[in-house]
XYZ file of C-alpha atoms in Angstrom:
405
model
C 134.803 145.077 114.485
C 132.475 147.111 116.746
C 128.857 146.370 115.850
C 125.781 148.183 117.199
C 122.460 146.352 116.932
C 119.286 148.451 117.182
C 116.139 146.441 117.819
C 112.509 146.929 118.835
C 112.364 143.423 120.322
C 114.780 141.627 122.653
C 114.862 139.344 125.667
C 112.762 138.535 127.656
C 110.554 138.557 124.551
C 110.522 135.343 122.542
C 110.255 135.406 118.757
C 112.277 134.686 115.648
C 113.930 138.106 115.587
C 115.258 137.623 119.125
C 116.511 134.134 118.227
C 118.320 135.617 115.232
C 119.865 138.484 117.210
C 121.104 136.202 119.979
C 122.417 133.520 117.630
C 124.451 136.043 115.652
C 125.487 138.038 118.726
C 126.995 135.005 120.455
C 128.772 133.840 117.311
C 130.137 137.311 116.513
C 131.522 137.565 120.042
C 133.140 134.130 119.694
C 134.823 135.459 116.539
C 136.303 138.341 118.537
C 133.932 141.131 117.525
C 132.312 143.503 120.031
C 128.521 143.805 119.935
C 126.466 146.605 121.487
C 122.684 146.320 121.622
C 120.072 149.065 121.900
C 116.757 147.430 122.836
C 113.401 148.078 124.538
C 113.364 148.498 128.304
C 110.916 146.707 130.610
C 109.837 147.945 134.017
C 109.298 145.499 136.886
C 105.519 145.697 136.688
C 105.545 144.931 132.978
C 107.712 141.877 133.585
C 105.474 140.690 136.430
C 102.414 140.920 134.184
C 104.110 139.357 131.203
C 103.723 135.716 130.198
C 107.214 135.938 128.778
C 108.840 136.381 132.187
C 107.976 132.773 133.061
C 110.385 131.594 130.377
C 114.114 131.765 131.088
C 115.887 134.338 128.938
C 117.156 133.033 125.624
C 120.428 134.766 126.496
C 120.717 133.124 129.911
C 123.482 130.685 128.913
C 125.715 133.447 127.551
C 124.218 136.879 128.279
C 125.506 140.074 126.766
C 127.734 142.131 129.085
C 125.544 144.714 130.891
C 127.747 147.612 129.779
C 127.056 146.709 126.150
C 123.252 146.606 126.486
C 121.353 149.890 126.457
C 117.619 149.819 127.154
C 115.387 152.614 125.837
C 111.972 153.591 127.152
C 109.173 151.437 125.732
C 105.483 150.705 126.252
C 103.155 147.982 125.067
C 101.128 148.607 121.955
C 97.504 149.436 122.835
C 96.046 147.180 120.129
C 94.513 143.903 121.333
C 96.525 141.692 118.991
C 99.848 143.500 119.427
C 100.193 143.551 123.216
C 103.259 141.304 123.049
C 105.063 143.961 121.011
C 106.877 147.033 122.313
C 106.720 150.637 121.112
C 110.137 152.151 121.756
C 110.680 155.869 122.360
C 114.385 156.767 122.079
C 115.236 160.120 123.681
C 118.118 162.504 122.876
C 120.094 161.220 125.874
C 120.073 157.753 124.291
C 122.603 159.203 121.843
C 125.158 159.600 124.623
C 128.348 157.645 124.112
C 127.907 156.674 120.449
C 130.549 159.088 119.252
C 133.090 157.584 121.670
C 132.415 153.902 120.985
C 134.152 153.808 117.605
C 131.267 151.906 116.048
C 132.113 150.348 112.678
C 128.563 149.535 111.616
C 124.953 149.703 112.823
C 122.627 146.761 112.225
C 118.936 147.751 112.361
C 116.667 144.781 113.027
C 113.036 145.929 112.756
C 111.851 147.647 109.567
C 110.809 151.306 109.886
C 110.427 150.963 113.665
C 111.377 153.728 116.092
C 114.679 152.013 116.878
C 115.212 151.423 113.152
C 114.693 155.087 112.344
C 116.894 155.963 115.325
C 119.599 153.770 113.759
C 119.373 155.781 110.520
C 119.587 159.034 112.524
C 122.604 157.881 114.560
C 124.311 156.661 111.393
C 123.912 160.039 109.734
C 124.894 162.047 112.804
C 128.079 160.091 113.533
C 128.977 158.766 110.092
C 128.268 155.056 110.607
C 127.019 152.789 107.790
C 123.682 151.105 108.498
C 122.556 147.664 107.326
C 119.140 146.143 107.918
C 117.713 142.627 108.139
C 114.215 142.320 106.688
C 112.970 139.726 109.172
C 109.197 140.017 108.872
C 106.853 139.887 105.896
C 104.757 142.745 107.251
C 102.392 142.713 104.312
C 100.913 139.490 105.754
C 100.293 141.139 109.148
C 98.113 144.059 108.046
C 95.025 142.412 109.560
C 96.323 143.587 112.955
C 95.962 147.256 112.001
C 92.704 149.253 112.103
C 93.298 150.518 108.543
C 91.515 149.159 105.441
C 93.528 146.221 104.099
C 94.388 147.850 100.743
C 95.650 151.029 102.425
C 97.658 149.046 104.952
C 99.355 147.008 102.213
C 100.308 150.174 100.332
C 101.644 151.612 103.598
C 103.779 148.530 104.253
C 105.313 148.705 100.778
C 106.014 152.431 101.110
C 107.592 152.148 104.571
C 109.622 149.078 103.600
C 110.880 150.747 100.428
C 111.739 154.037 102.142
C 113.505 152.420 105.078
C 115.470 149.844 103.084
C 116.609 152.415 100.530
C 117.972 154.553 103.386
C 120.334 151.715 104.406
C 123.675 150.719 102.899
C 122.783 147.062 102.341
C 119.807 144.827 103.084
C 120.117 141.357 104.602
C 117.374 138.872 103.743
C 117.035 135.387 105.273
C 115.944 133.637 102.053
C 115.959 134.029 98.277
C 112.232 134.653 97.846
C 112.398 137.809 99.952
C 114.777 139.384 97.415
C 112.098 139.386 94.703
C 109.454 140.480 97.224
C 111.448 143.579 98.219
C 112.369 144.332 94.616
C 108.649 144.385 93.818
C 108.263 147.097 96.493
C 110.909 149.237 94.791
C 113.863 148.434 97.070
C 117.046 149.200 95.122
C 119.788 148.684 97.701
C 122.166 145.690 97.387
C 120.772 142.579 99.086
C 122.639 139.676 100.659
C 121.009 136.361 101.559
C 122.189 135.511 105.083
C 119.881 133.135 106.987
C 120.010 132.766 110.746
C 122.148 129.739 111.502
C 121.784 126.929 114.007
C 123.900 126.824 117.156
C 124.380 123.080 117.609
C 125.696 123.463 121.152
C 122.067 124.099 122.161
C 121.143 120.515 121.247
C 123.263 119.265 124.141
C 120.970 121.188 126.513
C 117.758 119.598 125.201
C 115.533 118.106 127.921
C 114.022 114.712 126.988
C 110.321 114.872 126.120
C 107.979 114.216 129.063
C 104.759 112.868 127.510
C 102.847 112.930 130.790
C 103.565 116.623 131.357
C 102.108 117.575 127.977
C 99.218 115.130 128.001
C 100.484 112.990 125.140
C 99.256 109.383 125.486
C 101.799 106.600 125.073
C 101.793 105.084 121.621
C 100.781 108.242 119.783
C 103.020 109.521 117.018
C 103.918 113.164 117.615
C 103.471 115.912 115.045
C 104.955 119.215 116.170
C 104.461 122.865 115.225
C 106.279 125.905 116.634
C 105.096 129.434 116.080
C 103.171 132.439 117.269
C 99.497 131.615 117.721
C 98.276 134.289 115.343
C 96.126 134.151 112.234
C 99.107 134.583 109.911
C 100.594 131.243 111.075
C 97.706 129.303 109.490
C 97.275 126.817 112.390
C 93.686 125.819 111.401
C 95.295 124.200 108.340
C 96.847 121.650 110.719
C 93.411 120.984 112.213
C 92.129 120.138 108.727
C 95.096 117.847 108.166
C 94.525 116.157 111.554
C 90.815 115.666 110.830
C 91.697 113.885 107.591
C 94.224 111.605 109.287
C 91.963 110.867 112.270
C 89.395 109.305 109.970
C 91.968 106.561 109.320
C 94.058 106.388 112.476
C 93.983 107.430 116.119
C 97.708 107.141 116.855
C 98.676 110.780 116.232
C 98.997 113.825 118.473
C 99.724 117.419 117.485
C 101.881 119.543 119.805
C 101.684 123.303 119.230
C 104.500 125.246 120.891
C 104.078 128.988 121.232
C 101.667 131.680 122.302
C 100.135 134.769 120.832
C 97.165 137.098 120.500
C 94.708 134.602 119.028
C 95.506 131.488 121.035
C 92.062 131.267 122.678
C 90.233 131.626 119.360
C 92.486 129.036 117.706
C 91.969 126.593 120.571
C 88.199 127.039 120.373
C 88.367 126.352 116.657
C 89.988 122.986 117.363
C 87.393 122.174 120.015
C 84.646 122.945 117.537
C 86.109 120.396 115.134
C 85.973 117.685 117.801
C 89.718 116.959 117.805
C 90.731 118.577 121.113
C 91.836 115.202 122.545
C 94.449 114.981 119.845
C 96.392 118.180 120.315
C 98.250 120.075 123.053
C 99.079 123.772 123.324
C 102.193 124.227 125.447
C 102.537 128.019 125.425
C 106.026 129.483 125.397
C 108.766 127.082 126.488
C 112.435 127.414 127.431
C 114.617 126.616 124.436
C 115.962 123.423 126.025
C 112.417 122.033 126.434
C 111.392 123.120 122.958
C 114.376 121.307 121.459
C 113.546 118.216 123.542
C 110.019 118.084 122.107
C 111.406 118.526 118.598
C 113.834 115.646 119.113
C 111.003 113.477 120.460
C 108.625 114.239 117.581
C 108.083 112.045 114.554
C 107.474 114.915 112.115
C 107.700 118.688 112.233
C 104.621 120.021 110.463
C 104.911 123.631 109.291
C 101.903 125.403 107.834
C 102.855 129.107 107.910
C 102.890 130.862 104.535
C 104.386 134.146 105.754
C 107.913 133.214 106.857
C 110.999 135.022 105.641
C 113.048 132.002 106.727
C 111.443 129.687 109.247
C 114.193 129.334 111.857
C 112.214 126.573 113.560
C 112.610 124.392 110.473
C 116.381 124.445 110.972
C 115.920 123.608 114.649
C 113.744 120.620 113.718
C 116.290 119.415 111.164
C 119.127 119.813 113.670
C 117.140 117.546 116.006
C 116.864 114.973 113.209
C 113.109 115.443 112.820
C 111.753 115.166 109.248
C 109.863 118.248 108.059
C 106.654 118.561 106.064
C 105.943 122.185 105.130
C 103.702 124.183 102.838
C 105.737 125.388 99.874
C 105.597 129.128 100.533
C 107.978 132.080 100.908
C 111.116 131.596 103.000
C 110.822 127.903 103.896
C 111.758 126.738 100.404
C 115.544 127.277 100.565
C 116.414 124.465 103.041
C 113.850 122.005 101.641
C 113.910 122.593 97.876
C 115.944 119.442 97.119
C 113.623 117.145 99.098
C 116.381 116.057 101.477
C 115.391 116.060 105.152
C 111.799 116.959 104.454
C 109.065 117.655 101.956
C 107.455 120.739 100.473
C 103.804 120.262 99.571
C 101.130 122.502 98.039
C 98.682 124.422 100.222
C 96.259 121.504 100.341
C 95.407 119.638 103.590
C 94.711 116.365 101.725
C 98.157 116.379 100.108
C 99.770 117.466 103.366
C 98.063 114.585 105.197
C 99.275 112.095 102.585
C 102.846 113.364 102.959
C 102.680 113.013 106.746
C 101.173 109.536 106.549
C 103.798 108.450 104.015
C 106.546 109.213 106.535
C 104.701 107.709 109.517
C 104.071 104.440 107.649
C 107.571 103.998 106.236
C 110.202 103.678 109.015
C 113.080 103.375 106.536
C 112.046 106.547 104.719
C 111.634 108.360 108.033
C 115.127 107.247 109.100
C 116.572 108.435 105.772
C 114.900 111.853 106.103
C 116.140 112.147 109.695
C 119.764 111.572 108.673
C 119.404 113.982 105.746
C 117.861 116.610 108.022
C 120.831 116.564 110.407
C 123.261 116.821 107.512
C 121.312 119.682 105.922
C 121.154 121.609 109.192
C 124.964 121.588 109.403
C 125.060 123.522 106.133
C 123.335 126.317 108.063
C 125.563 126.302 111.143
C 125.777 129.565 113.067
C 129.533 129.678 112.402
C 128.970 129.716 108.627
C 126.128 132.233 108.649
C 127.974 134.567 111.053
C 130.973 134.525 108.715
C 128.647 135.483 105.845
C 127.206 138.301 107.979
C 130.709 139.672 108.648
C 131.322 139.686 104.872
C 128.159 141.764 104.429
C 129.331 144.173 107.128
C 132.709 144.517 105.389
C 131.078 145.202 102.022
C 128.760 147.787 103.583
C 131.660 149.580 105.297
C 133.667 149.618 102.042
C 130.690 150.853 99.993
C 129.938 153.567 102.562
C 133.552 154.757 102.660
C 133.667 154.884 98.872
C 130.458 156.906 98.676
C 131.705 159.408 101.266
C 135.001 159.766 99.419
C 133.141 160.725 96.223
C 131.255 163.576 97.922
């Protein structure tokens, strides 16, 4: 199968969408499929100024063949809190070659983006079916726009509905997103296909270096991975830490990631008087990130806006028990209580759950074993096979619709 992926974000950027694209791309190629990618271009000056260029590419271990990667012109967004994102501008000459490539299907990755709309255009011009993965719960990101909140939310629903209904099928990473999109008026068939875990990456994990990250010996490590933006709810972890620190001083929170509000979030922690008990690492190479996960006692996840929470699978693959707020896409892998715990959006209850694991070595060991077993249910081989089934259904549905015209 010849698959064309259109995306508004790609390496050297680091985010969940890029992780998903690369995980599936590598697995699809292992299965014998050919993957083409249309992605934002970066000039040398942009890369030199970018924090992201200090982190080795997520594709470095198995990069896509240069002839199958097409970069389109892009610029940074002008908004303060969106400078990590790219605004792509496909030109007519970016259409060159599509008619000759014998594409079987186009997979659009970013909802109603320029590359997403370009995917719809290319599909209609050349007769290719288009599927789309709804990666991001945009309705929880409207605070980054200059529009009034109510207008922005209506706009998100309209754009999501219009774009999804223009596609053949919609891929969602978790069950809760199905009902969310249905409430917007999306009527296209939806398939639940989460991003899987490539277990070969665990062999590359670098052992945790406490000294490098300022983690005193003897402290139990709580870890969080995510963009340092308001929607990730990081101050919730500060509240949880403040509660625990009244009883014990043997804990340390490691926050992996970067983003538009990192300085404000760090100042918030300093204002609470707990700055000696947490570390911000910024972006890290995947092998170091996985090493910290493996060296942590608990993965603490506080975001309420995830469509899946890929990092939860990474933590479970490392054998690290998870405590997460019961919200949106994180429920699917944790609903049965094996490998981790879902708790209400309450820092007191979250703190009790964390302490219960820290104080019970046998329970922690049980959760660790369960986490590894659960992660294998979401292996990249299994999820890539499910994705190919979705592609096949979309191609069949599209062919049937064209035959009826």
